[in-house]
Each structure stands twice: as structure tokens, then as C-alpha cells.
Amino acid sequence: MEDNYKVRVGITQGDINGIGYEVILKTLSDPRIVEICTPIVYGSPKVAAYHRKALDMPALNFNIIASAEQASDSKLNIINCIDEEVKVELSKPTPQSGEAAYLALEAAVADIERGAIDVLVTAPINKNNIQSDKFDFPGHTEYLEKRLGNGNKSLMILLNDQLRVALVTGHIPLTQVAGTITKSDIVQKLQVFNQTLKQDFGIVKPRIAVLALNPHAGDDGLLGTEEKEIIVPALKEANEAGMLCFGPYAADGFFGSEHYKRFDGVLAMYHDQGLAPFKALAMEDGVNYTAGLPVIRTSPAHGTAYDIVGENKASEESFRHALYLAVDVFGCRSRYREMHANPLRKQYFDKSGDKEVLNLHEEKGE
């Protein structure tokens, strides 16, 4: 990747009745954004203008384009993806806002699939009103895994500069968690997490903490057997494969004592076990990162926040960090590919008396 290359960032509008446009507009109002990337919003110029006026924000000059190829590197670009007559109803989840969110997402995914954009940053959707015969997924993560995963399993990671939390199970009812977790699933998640920390975050030897499922890590079977029967064997297998994984740790003490600061990543067993403490610690600057996919996708760590729409109260910090992270990961992943494209042959040293002789082995696979 050339040093002066500007990453083409596809930004989806999310739910048009939520705070998506507010955080997008506030982020893009910083003139430094176009210095580090080429933003391309998938949405509607009219809806963007509606939100800008409702928020009484200064005008932003968007370059209205028909395709990503027409994007200007020095401007804010926007592609219209929806019916011009769509109705905006601030703070209300409507079928129209769900359809608008889907159309923008679908257009951006099609473009990143064909290489027209480099990374994807998604504004929040409403997981209920976006449901249709075209979108029947619990959220962005599952949809992107299906569309762009090429058979690979995705991994949801919530992160900021101090903490990275990944999940074994995602958007499923709590009653299903214990029956869903398996040894092989934990190992697979650890493999994805470990590889992501290396290739996307530049950590050579990641240290991963694994949380227990039950209170007090099961108290040696008194409060549950999942730790002894599933989690500990998974940790053993992962470590034997060369990963540095530790645990299982009881979640309450782990976060309460700030033990997470000793690790590069934390693997939680279920959604709220990992995300409740994360959002308590990092709500403002937290980012949702979808790992394990060939493409790079980030989003803010918050939702549509219907309760404050149009009041100019939404913070753009999380969305801004999501955009920065997408650009950073693109660069880190590119460097990782370059470094591992032509690995050196292994070198062996044999000692013969006082003389050290260098042998370059040509054995198969080396």
C-alpha cells in the first residue's frame, strides 16, 4: 500500500429516524477527516439535509455521486440509495426507516464486495424494523458473515484503547447460552481472536483472558460444570496450538479488579457478560469491530438512541473512533500481508568443534 493512499470509507446511514445522521454529520464536519480518508456516505442527500437543519448545524458540502468510482478524494461524498420521498419521523422506528437502513447497507456491501470501497463503517440500525424477507438476521454481524464471510465465522469485538472484549455467543436468548457453548466453538473463537489481534492490531504474541460462564468460575463444580467440562479443555487445546490463553476467570472480580489491563483481549461467554462491563467502562469511545471476515467493518458501540434524536445531544466520539479504527486496521492488515507474503526460509546452525556452520535446509514445507 502506498504511503499516500487514502482509504475509501463506506459509511451507511443506519436508521434514518435515529441518531445515525447526527453522529455522521458531526464526525464529517471535522475537516481533518478528508485528509486521512475518502468518506462515501450511503444514504440520502435529502435526509442528511433534513437532519442538519433539525440540529441547526452549519452546512456541509456533499459531493453527490452515482457510484463509488466517482468519489472525490478531497470531498465528502454521498450516494443516494433510497426513495427520494421517504418520510423521516424522528425518534420513531418505522417500516420505512428499516427499509432505508437495509437499502443503504446492501448498496455499501455490494461495493465493498467488488472492491469499490476499502472499509465499512455502519451507523446503528433498529434490529426489529429492518427485518424483512431480505434481512432476517439478529444484526449487522450475522448479516455480514453470511454476505461476506466466504464460509468464515465472524467474531464480535467491542474495544477501545484499553480493552478488547470478544464474545463466544452473540445475539441469542440467555436461556440458550449454556446449551450453545461447546469446546470446539470456544477454540474456534480463540483462533479468530488471536489471528485478529496479530494481523489487525499488530500484536505479535497476544495474551487472551477467558471468562467463566458461572459465578465464581463454577466453584469447582458446585455452581456449574461448564468450566471443568468445556472451558478448561478448550483452553488446554488452544494453548497446545501455540496460543497464550488464560482462565477461566470469574467475570465480576476480573473487571472489578481491573485484571483486564494485563491482557490484549478478553473472551466472554455471552453478550451481556462482556458488553455490560465494557460499556460501563468505555461507552463514549467504544467501537464494535467485526473480526474474522475478509473485509473490515466497524460501528459505534451505541444504538439508535431514539430518546435524544434531534436534540443535538448525541456524542460523535464512538462513531469517530469507529472511522479511525477502520482506517488504522486497513493499514495494519496491509502491512501484515506484506510482511508475510514472502517469508524467509528457516535457518539452522550446527556446531562442529569450535566452528559454527550455517545450513539452509531445503526440506519440503520449509
CSV table of C-alpha atoms in Angstrom, one decimal:
chain,number,residue,atom,x,y,z
A,1,MET,CA,0.0,0.0,0.0
A,2,GLU,CA,1.4,3.4,-0.9
A,3,ASP,CA,2.1,5.8,1.9
A,4,ASN,CA,-0.1,8.5,0.5
A,5,TYR,CA,-3.0,6.2,-0.3
A,6,LYS,CA,-6.4,7.4,1.0
A,7,VAL,CA,-8.6,4.7,2.3
A,8,ARG,CA,-12.1,4.8,0.8
A,9,VAL,CA,-14.5,4.5,3.7
A,10,GLY,CA,-18.1,3.4,3.0
A,11,ILE,CA,-20.5,4.8,5.7
A,12,THR,CA,-24.0,3.5,5.9
A,13,GLN,CA,-26.7,5.8,7.2
A,14,GLY,CA,-28.4,3.3,9.6
A,15,ASP,CA,-31.9,4.0,10.8
A,16,ILE,CA,-32.9,7.4,9.4
A,17,ASN,CA,-35.1,8.2,12.5
A,18,GLY,CA,-32.3,7.6,14.9
A,19,ILE,CA,-29.0,9.4,15.7
A,20,GLY,CA,-27.1,7.9,12.8
A,21,TYR,CA,-27.0,11.1,10.7
A,22,GLU,CA,-26.3,13.2,13.8
A,23,VAL,CA,-23.1,11.3,14.6
A,24,ILE,CA,-22.1,11.0,10.9
A,25,LEU,CA,-22.6,14.8,10.3
A,26,LYS,CA,-20.7,15.8,13.4
A,27,THR,CA,-17.8,13.4,12.6
A,28,LEU,CA,-17.6,14.6,9.0
A,29,SER,CA,-17.7,18.3,9.9
A,30,ASP,CA,-14.1,17.9,11.1
A,31,PRO,CA,-12.0,19.0,8.0
A,32,ARG,CA,-9.2,16.6,9.0
A,33,ILE,CA,-11.4,13.6,8.1
A,34,VAL,CA,-10.8,14.1,4.3
A,35,GLU,CA,-7.1,14.4,4.9
A,36,ILE,CA,-6.9,10.8,6.2
A,37,CYS,CA,-9.6,9.1,4.1
A,38,THR,CA,-12.2,9.4,1.4
A,39,PRO,CA,-15.7,9.3,3.0
A,40,ILE,CA,-18.6,7.9,1.0
A,41,VAL,CA,-22.0,8.0,2.7
A,42,TYR,CA,-24.6,5.5,1.6
A,43,GLY,CA,-27.9,7.2,2.3
A,44,SER,CA,-29.8,10.2,1.0
A,45,PRO,CA,-28.7,13.8,0.4
A,46,LYS,CA,-32.2,15.0,1.4
A,47,VAL,CA,-32.4,13.0,4.6
A,48,ALA,CA,-28.9,14.3,5.5
A,49,ALA,CA,-30.1,17.9,4.9
A,50,TYR,CA,-33.2,17.3,7.0
A,51,HIS,CA,-31.1,16.2,10.0
A,52,ARG,CA,-28.7,19.0,9.5
A,53,LYS,CA,-31.5,21.5,9.7
A,54,ALA,CA,-33.2,19.8,12.6
A,55,LEU,CA,-29.9,20.0,14.5
A,56,ASP,CA,-29.2,23.6,13.4
A,57,MET,CA,-25.8,22.6,12.2
A,58,PRO,CA,-23.6,24.5,9.7
A,59,ALA,CA,-24.0,23.3,6.1
A,60,LEU,CA,-21.8,20.5,4.9
A,61,ASN,CA,-20.9,20.4,1.2
A,62,PHE,CA,-21.5,16.9,-0.1
A,63,ASN,CA,-20.4,15.7,-3.5
A,64,ILE,CA,-23.5,13.8,-4.7
A,65,ILE,CA,-22.3,10.8,-6.8
A,66,ALA,CA,-23.9,7.9,-8.6
A,67,SER,CA,-21.2,5.3,-7.8
A,68,ALA,CA,-18.2,5.0,-5.5
A,69,GLU,CA,-15.9,5.3,-8.5
A,70,GLN,CA,-17.0,8.9,-8.9
A,71,ALA,CA,-15.9,9.8,-5.3
A,72,SER,CA,-13.6,12.8,-4.9
A,73,ASP,CA,-10.6,12.2,-2.6
A,74,SER,CA,-10.8,15.8,-1.3
A,75,LYS,CA,-14.6,16.0,-0.6
A,76,LEU,CA,-17.4,14.4,1.4
A,77,ASN,CA,-19.2,12.1,-0.9
A,78,ILE,CA,-22.8,10.7,-0.7
A,79,ILE,CA,-24.6,8.2,-2.8
A,80,ASN,CA,-28.4,8.2,-2.8
A,81,CYS,CA,-29.7,4.7,-2.0
A,82,ILE,CA,-33.3,5.3,-1.2
A,83,ASP,CA,-36.6,6.7,-2.5
A,84,GLU,CA,-36.5,10.5,-2.5
A,85,GLU,CA,-40.0,10.6,-1.0
A,86,VAL,CA,-39.1,8.6,2.1
A,87,LYS,CA,-40.5,10.1,5.3
A,88,VAL,CA,-38.3,11.0,8.2
A,89,GLU,CA,-40.1,10.6,11.6
A,90,LEU,CA,-37.5,11.5,14.3
A,91,SER,CA,-37.4,9.1,17.2
A,92,LYS,CA,-39.9,6.6,15.7
A,93,PRO,CA,-38.9,3.1,14.4
A,94,THR,CA,-41.0,2.8,11.2
A,95,PRO,CA,-41.0,0.2,8.4
A,96,GLN,CA,-39.8,2.9,6.1
A,97,SER,CA,-36.7,3.7,8.2
A,98,GLY,CA,-35.9,0.0,8.5
A,99,GLU,CA,-36.1,-0.4,4.7
A,100,ALA,CA,-34.0,2.7,4.2
A,101,ALA,CA,-31.3,1.3,6.5
A,102,TYR,CA,-31.3,-2.0,4.6
A,103,LEU,CA,-31.0,-0.4,1.2
A,104,ALA,CA,-28.0,1.7,2.3
A,105,LEU,CA,-26.4,-1.3,3.9
A,106,GLU,CA,-27.0,-3.5,0.8
A,107,ALA,CA,-25.5,-0.9,-1.5
A,108,ALA,CA,-22.4,-0.5,0.6
A,109,VAL,CA,-21.9,-4.2,1.0
A,110,ALA,CA,-22.2,-4.7,-2.8
A,111,ASP,CA,-19.5,-2.1,-3.3
A,112,ILE,CA,-17.0,-3.5,-0.7
A,113,GLU,CA,-17.6,-6.9,-2.2
A,114,ARG,CA,-16.4,-5.7,-5.6
A,115,GLY,CA,-13.6,-3.6,-4.2
A,116,ALA,CA,-15.1,-0.1,-4.9
A,117,ILE,CA,-14.6,0.8,-1.2
A,118,ASP,CA,-11.9,-0.4,1.2
A,119,VAL,CA,-13.7,-0.5,4.6
A,120,LEU,CA,-17.2,-0.3,6.0
A,121,VAL,CA,-18.4,1.9,8.9
A,122,THR,CA,-22.1,1.3,9.8
A,123,ALA,CA,-24.4,3.7,11.7
A,124,PRO,CA,-26.8,2.0,14.1
A,125,ILE,CA,-29.9,0.1,12.9
A,126,ASN,CA,-33.0,-1.0,14.7
A,127,LYS,CA,-32.8,-4.8,14.7
A,128,ASN,CA,-36.6,-5.1,14.7
A,129,ASN,CA,-37.8,-2.8,12.0
A,130,ILE,CA,-35.1,-3.8,9.5
A,131,GLN,CA,-36.4,-7.3,9.4
A,132,SER,CA,-37.9,-8.4,6.1
A,133,ASP,CA,-37.7,-11.3,3.6
A,134,LYS,CA,-34.3,-9.7,2.5
A,135,PHE,CA,-32.9,-9.2,6.0
A,136,ASP,CA,-33.7,-11.9,8.6
A,137,PHE,CA,-30.6,-11.6,10.8
A,138,PRO,CA,-30.2,-10.6,14.5
A,139,GLY,CA,-27.9,-7.7,13.4
A,140,HIS,CA,-25.1,-6.4,11.3
A,141,THR,CA,-22.6,-9.1,12.4
A,142,GLU,CA,-24.6,-12.1,11.3
A,143,TYR,CA,-25.7,-10.4,8.0
A,144,LEU,CA,-22.1,-9.6,7.1
A,145,GLU,CA,-20.9,-13.0,8.0
A,146,LYS,CA,-23.4,-14.5,5.6
A,147,ARG,CA,-22.8,-12.0,2.8
A,148,LEU,CA,-19.0,-11.5,3.0
A,149,GLY,CA,-17.6,-14.3,5.2
A,150,ASN,CA,-16.8,-16.8,2.4
A,151,GLY,CA,-17.6,-19.5,4.9
A,152,ASN,CA,-15.5,-17.9,7.7
A,153,LYS,CA,-17.1,-17.3,11.1
A,154,SER,CA,-17.2,-13.8,12.4
A,155,LEU,CA,-16.4,-12.6,15.9
A,156,MET,CA,-17.9,-9.5,17.5
A,157,ILE,CA,-15.3,-7.4,19.4
A,158,LEU,CA,-16.0,-4.3,21.4
A,159,LEU,CA,-12.9,-2.3,22.0
A,160,ASN,CA,-11.2,1.0,22.9
A,161,ASP,CA,-7.6,1.8,23.7
A,162,GLN,CA,-7.7,0.0,27.0
A,163,LEU,CA,-9.9,-3.1,26.5
A,164,ARG,CA,-10.9,-5.5,23.8
A,165,VAL,CA,-13.9,-7.9,24.5
A,166,ALA,CA,-15.0,-10.7,22.2
A,167,LEU,CA,-18.0,-13.0,22.6
A,168,VAL,CA,-18.4,-16.7,22.2
A,169,THR,CA,-22.2,-16.3,21.8
A,170,GLY,CA,-23.8,-13.2,20.4
A,171,HIS,CA,-27.4,-12.2,19.9
A,172,ILE,CA,-29.2,-15.2,21.4
A,173,PRO,CA,-31.5,-15.5,24.4
A,174,LEU,CA,-29.8,-16.1,27.7
A,175,THR,CA,-31.7,-19.3,28.2
A,176,GLN,CA,-29.8,-20.7,25.2
A,177,VAL,CA,-26.3,-19.7,26.2
A,178,ALA,CA,-25.2,-22.7,28.3
A,179,GLY,CA,-26.5,-25.2,25.7
A,180,THR,CA,-24.9,-23.4,22.9
A,181,ILE,CA,-21.3,-23.1,24.2
A,182,THR,CA,-19.0,-26.0,23.1
A,183,LYS,CA,-15.3,-26.7,23.4
A,184,SER,CA,-14.8,-26.5,19.7
A,185,ASP,CA,-16.7,-23.2,19.4
A,186,ILE,CA,-14.5,-21.6,22.1
A,187,VAL,CA,-11.4,-22.9,20.4
A,188,GLN,CA,-12.6,-21.5,17.1
A,189,LYS,CA,-13.4,-18.1,18.6
A,190,LEU,CA,-9.9,-18.0,20.3
A,191,GLN,CA,-8.3,-18.8,16.9
A,192,VAL,CA,-10.1,-15.9,15.2
A,193,PHE,CA,-9.4,-13.6,18.1
A,194,ASN,CA,-5.7,-14.5,18.2
A,195,GLN,CA,-5.3,-14.0,14.5
A,196,THR,CA,-7.2,-10.7,14.5
A,197,LEU,CA,-5.0,-9.3,17.3
A,198,LYS,CA,-2.0,-10.2,15.3
A,199,GLN,CA,-3.0,-9.1,11.8
A,200,ASP,CA,-5.4,-6.3,12.5
A,201,PHE,CA,-3.8,-4.8,15.7
A,202,GLY,CA,-0.1,-5.6,15.3
A,203,ILE,CA,0.3,-7.6,18.5
A,204,VAL,CA,2.9,-10.3,18.0
A,205,LYS,CA,2.1,-12.6,20.9
A,206,PRO,CA,-1.5,-11.8,22.1
A,207,ARG,CA,-2.5,-12.7,25.7
A,208,ILE,CA,-6.1,-13.6,25.9
A,209,ALA,CA,-8.2,-13.9,29.1
A,210,VAL,CA,-11.2,-16.2,29.0
A,211,LEU,CA,-14.1,-15.6,31.3
A,212,ALA,CA,-16.0,-18.4,33.1
A,213,LEU,CA,-19.7,-19.0,32.4
A,214,ASN,CA,-20.9,-19.5,36.0
A,215,PRO,CA,-20.5,-17.3,39.2
A,216,HIS,CA,-17.1,-17.9,40.9
A,217,ALA,CA,-15.9,-19.9,37.9
A,218,GLY,CA,-18.3,-22.7,38.9
A,219,ASP,CA,-16.6,-23.2,42.4
A,220,ASP,CA,-15.1,-26.5,41.3
A,221,GLY,CA,-18.4,-27.8,40.0
A,222,LEU,CA,-20.6,-26.6,42.9
A,223,LEU,CA,-22.2,-23.8,40.8
A,224,GLY,CA,-21.9,-25.5,37.4
A,225,THR,CA,-19.7,-27.9,35.4
A,226,GLU,CA,-19.2,-26.0,32.2
A,227,GLU,CA,-15.8,-24.7,33.3
A,228,LYS,CA,-14.4,-28.1,34.1
A,229,GLU,CA,-16.0,-29.9,31.2
A,230,ILE,CA,-15.9,-27.3,28.4
A,231,ILE,CA,-13.9,-24.2,29.1
A,232,VAL,CA,-10.8,-25.6,30.7
A,233,PRO,CA,-10.4,-28.3,28.0
A,234,ALA,CA,-10.8,-25.6,25.3
A,235,LEU,CA,-8.1,-23.5,27.0
A,236,LYS,CA,-5.8,-26.5,27.1
A,237,GLU,CA,-6.3,-27.2,23.3
A,238,ALA,CA,-5.7,-23.6,22.4
A,239,ASN,CA,-2.5,-23.4,24.4
A,240,GLU,CA,-1.2,-26.6,22.9
A,241,ALA,CA,-1.8,-25.0,19.5
A,242,GLY,CA,0.5,-22.1,20.4
A,243,MET,CA,-1.9,-19.5,21.7
A,244,LEU,CA,-1.5,-17.7,25.0
A,245,CYS,CA,-4.9,-18.1,26.7
A,246,PHE,CA,-5.6,-17.9,30.4
A,247,GLY,CA,-8.6,-18.5,32.7
A,248,PRO,CA,-11.3,-19.2,33.2
A,249,TYR,CA,-11.8,-16.0,35.3
A,250,ALA,CA,-15.0,-15.1,37.3
A,251,ALA,CA,-16.3,-12.1,35.4
A,252,ASP,CA,-17.2,-9.9,38.4
A,253,GLY,CA,-13.8,-9.9,40.1
A,254,PHE,CA,-12.0,-9.8,36.7
A,255,PHE,CA,-13.4,-6.4,35.8
A,256,GLY,CA,-13.7,-5.1,39.3
A,257,SER,CA,-10.0,-5.6,40.0
A,258,GLU,CA,-9.0,-4.2,36.6
A,259,HIS,CA,-7.4,-7.5,35.8
A,260,TYR,CA,-8.3,-7.0,32.1
A,261,LYS,CA,-5.4,-4.5,31.9
A,262,ARG,CA,-2.9,-7.4,31.9
A,263,PHE,CA,-4.3,-8.8,28.7
A,264,ASP,CA,-4.6,-7.9,25.0
A,265,GLY,CA,-8.1,-9.3,24.7
A,266,VAL,CA,-10.9,-10.8,26.8
A,267,LEU,CA,-13.2,-13.6,25.6
A,268,ALA,CA,-16.6,-13.5,27.3
A,269,MET,CA,-19.1,-16.4,27.1
A,270,TYR,CA,-22.2,-14.3,26.3
A,271,HIS,CA,-23.4,-10.9,25.2
A,272,ASP,CA,-24.1,-9.0,28.5
A,273,GLN,CA,-21.3,-10.7,30.4
A,274,GLY,CA,-18.8,-8.9,28.2
A,275,LEU,CA,-20.6,-5.9,26.9
A,276,ALA,CA,-22.2,-4.6,30.2
A,277,PRO,CA,-18.8,-4.0,31.9
A,278,PHE,CA,-17.3,-2.8,28.6
A,279,LYS,CA,-20.0,-0.1,28.1
A,280,ALA,CA,-19.7,0.9,31.7
A,281,LEU,CA,-16.0,1.5,31.2
A,282,ALA,CA,-15.9,2.7,27.6
A,283,MET,CA,-19.3,3.9,26.3
A,284,GLU,CA,-18.1,7.2,24.8
A,285,ASP,CA,-15.2,5.9,22.8
A,286,GLY,CA,-16.1,2.2,22.4
A,287,VAL,CA,-16.2,0.6,18.9
A,288,ASN,CA,-17.8,-2.5,17.6
A,289,TYR,CA,-15.5,-4.4,15.3
A,290,THR,CA,-16.4,-7.5,13.2
A,291,ALA,CA,-13.4,-9.7,13.2
A,292,GLY,CA,-12.8,-12.9,11.2
A,293,LEU,CA,-14.0,-11.5,7.8
A,294,PRO,CA,-12.1,-10.8,4.7
A,295,VAL,CA,-13.4,-7.2,4.9
A,296,ILE,CA,-13.1,-4.6,7.6
A,297,ARG,CA,-16.2,-3.4,9.3
A,298,THR,CA,-16.6,-1.1,12.4
A,299,SER,CA,-19.5,0.7,14.0
A,300,PRO,CA,-20.2,2.8,17.1
A,301,ALA,CA,-20.8,0.9,20.3
A,302,HIS,CA,-24.3,2.5,20.8
A,303,GLY,CA,-27.7,2.1,19.3
A,304,THR,CA,-30.2,4.4,17.6
A,305,ALA,CA,-30.9,6.4,20.8
A,306,TYR,CA,-34.4,7.4,19.7
A,307,ASP,CA,-34.9,9.2,23.1
A,308,ILE,CA,-32.4,12.0,22.1
A,309,VAL,CA,-32.9,12.2,18.3
A,310,GLY,CA,-33.0,15.8,17.0
A,311,GLU,CA,-31.9,17.4,20.3
A,312,ASN,CA,-28.2,17.8,19.4
A,313,LYS,CA,-27.2,15.7,22.4
A,314,ALA,CA,-25.6,12.7,20.7
A,315,SER,CA,-21.9,12.4,21.1
A,316,GLU,CA,-20.0,11.5,17.9
A,317,GLU,CA,-17.0,10.2,19.8
A,318,SER,CA,-17.8,6.5,19.3
A,319,PHE,CA,-18.6,6.9,15.6
A,320,ARG,CA,-15.4,9.0,15.1
A,321,HIS,CA,-13.3,6.3,16.8
A,322,ALA,CA,-15.1,3.6,14.6
A,323,LEU,CA,-14.0,5.5,11.5
A,324,TYR,CA,-10.4,6.0,12.7
A,325,LEU,CA,-10.2,2.3,13.7
A,326,ALA,CA,-11.4,1.1,10.2
A,327,VAL,CA,-8.6,3.2,8.6
A,328,ASP,CA,-6.0,2.0,11.1
A,329,VAL,CA,-6.9,-1.7,10.7
A,330,PHE,CA,-6.8,-1.3,6.9
A,331,GLY,CA,-3.2,-0.1,7.2
A,332,CYS,CA,-2.2,-2.7,9.8
A,333,ARG,CA,-3.7,-5.5,7.8
A,334,SER,CA,-1.9,-4.3,4.6
A,335,ARG,CA,1.4,-4.3,6.4
A,336,TYR,CA,0.7,-7.7,7.9
A,337,ARG,CA,0.1,-9.1,4.4
A,338,GLU,CA,3.3,-7.5,3.1
A,339,MET,CA,5.4,-8.9,5.9
A,340,HIS,CA,4.1,-12.4,5.5
A,341,ALA,CA,3.9,-12.5,1.7
A,342,ASN,CA,7.5,-13.9,1.2
A,343,PRO,CA,8.7,-15.5,4.4
A,344,LEU,CA,12.4,-16.3,4.7
A,345,ARG,CA,13.5,-19.9,4.7
A,346,LYS,CA,14.3,-21.4,8.1
A,347,GLN,CA,17.9,-21.3,9.1
A,348,TYR,CA,19.7,-23.9,11.2
A,349,PHE,CA,23.0,-23.7,13.0
A,350,ASP,CA,25.2,-26.8,13.5
A,351,LYS,CA,28.3,-26.8,15.6
A,352,SER,CA,31.3,-28.8,14.5
A,353,GLY,CA,34.1,-28.4,17.1
A,354,ASP,CA,34.7,-24.6,17.6
A,355,LYS,CA,33.3,-23.8,14.2
A,356,GLU,CA,29.6,-22.9,13.6
A,357,VAL,CA,28.3,-23.9,10.2
A,358,LEU,CA,25.2,-22.4,8.7
A,359,ASN,CA,22.9,-24.8,6.9
A,360,LEU,CA,20.0,-23.7,4.7
A,361,HIS,CA,17.6,-26.7,4.6
A,362,GLU,CA,15.5,-27.3,1.5
A,363,GLU,CA,13.2,-29.8,3.2
A,364,LYS,CA,9.7,-30.0,2.0
A,365,GLY,CA,7.4,-27.4,3.6
A,366,GLU,CA,10.2,-25.2,5.0
